[in-house]
């Protein structure tokens, strides 16, 4: 029974990824273009989320600053989830809902990109970060599930919404990680000349 339960996780994850491939390839490609426009013009990427989504934000920033699979110049990215002094100071003085938005206002500039990750689309501090990003004329890449929640209506036409068609947090996070790998791979491919710009 235990092995069957474990196998079902693999099957469910694979089924969702297969289903999401055609649905999400277009918004992921749009997100790649936004990232390329940002990094090739000297901009930076800010990323935020809570819990597992915080880990995803850090994972993305590590692969942008370091590398994904191949050598290339460093790309500017900051995970807004990592500085314990900032997080605790802002949470103490202004409330936890402000821990990302104050960093976006302090660090973000026009032309930068915010990657906002929330499996439900309803995380108040992530929604506040999106509002702050819009104040700074930044493009937002929203990664959600469950229909997008409040984030779906908070995003602008110039933003990109990548919404995983599932209700379960674990499955959504698995596709979010795959999405971030797709973004890193495609940005690298474009920067290293593996893809035609017209694609």
Tab-separated table of C-alpha atoms in Angstrom, residues 2 9 15 23 32 64 81 92 109 113 127 132 137 146 149 153 157 178 193-196:
chain	number	residue	atom	x	y	z
A	2	UNK	CA	2.799	2.435	0.853
A	9	UNK	CA	2.425	10.810	-6.415
A	15	UNK	CA	-0.089	13.697	-15.501
A	23	UNK	CA	-1.462	25.296	-21.523
A	32	UNK	CA	11.077	34.602	-21.010
A	64	UNK	CA	20.375	33.456	-12.310
A	81	UNK	CA	13.022	36.099	1.263
A	92	UNK	CA	8.027	44.038	13.518
A	109	UNK	CA	13.220	50.326	-10.661
A	113	UNK	CA	10.913	42.271	-13.151
A	127	UNK	CA	-0.113	40.906	-3.467
A	132	UNK	CA	4.642	48.086	-5.164
A	137	UNK	CA	6.706	50.453	-13.408
A	146	UNK	CA	-6.137	27.225	-8.075
A	149	UNK	CA	-6.946	33.787	-6.665
A	153	UNK	CA	-7.174	40.394	-10.969
A	157	UNK	CA	-2.160	43.306	-19.196
A	178	UNK	CA	9.637	23.147	-13.615
A	193	UNK	CA	22.353	32.090	-29.348
A	194	UNK	CA	20.711	28.657	-29.375
A	195	UNK	CA	17.317	30.051	-30.421
A	196	UNK	CA	16.344	32.466	-33.132
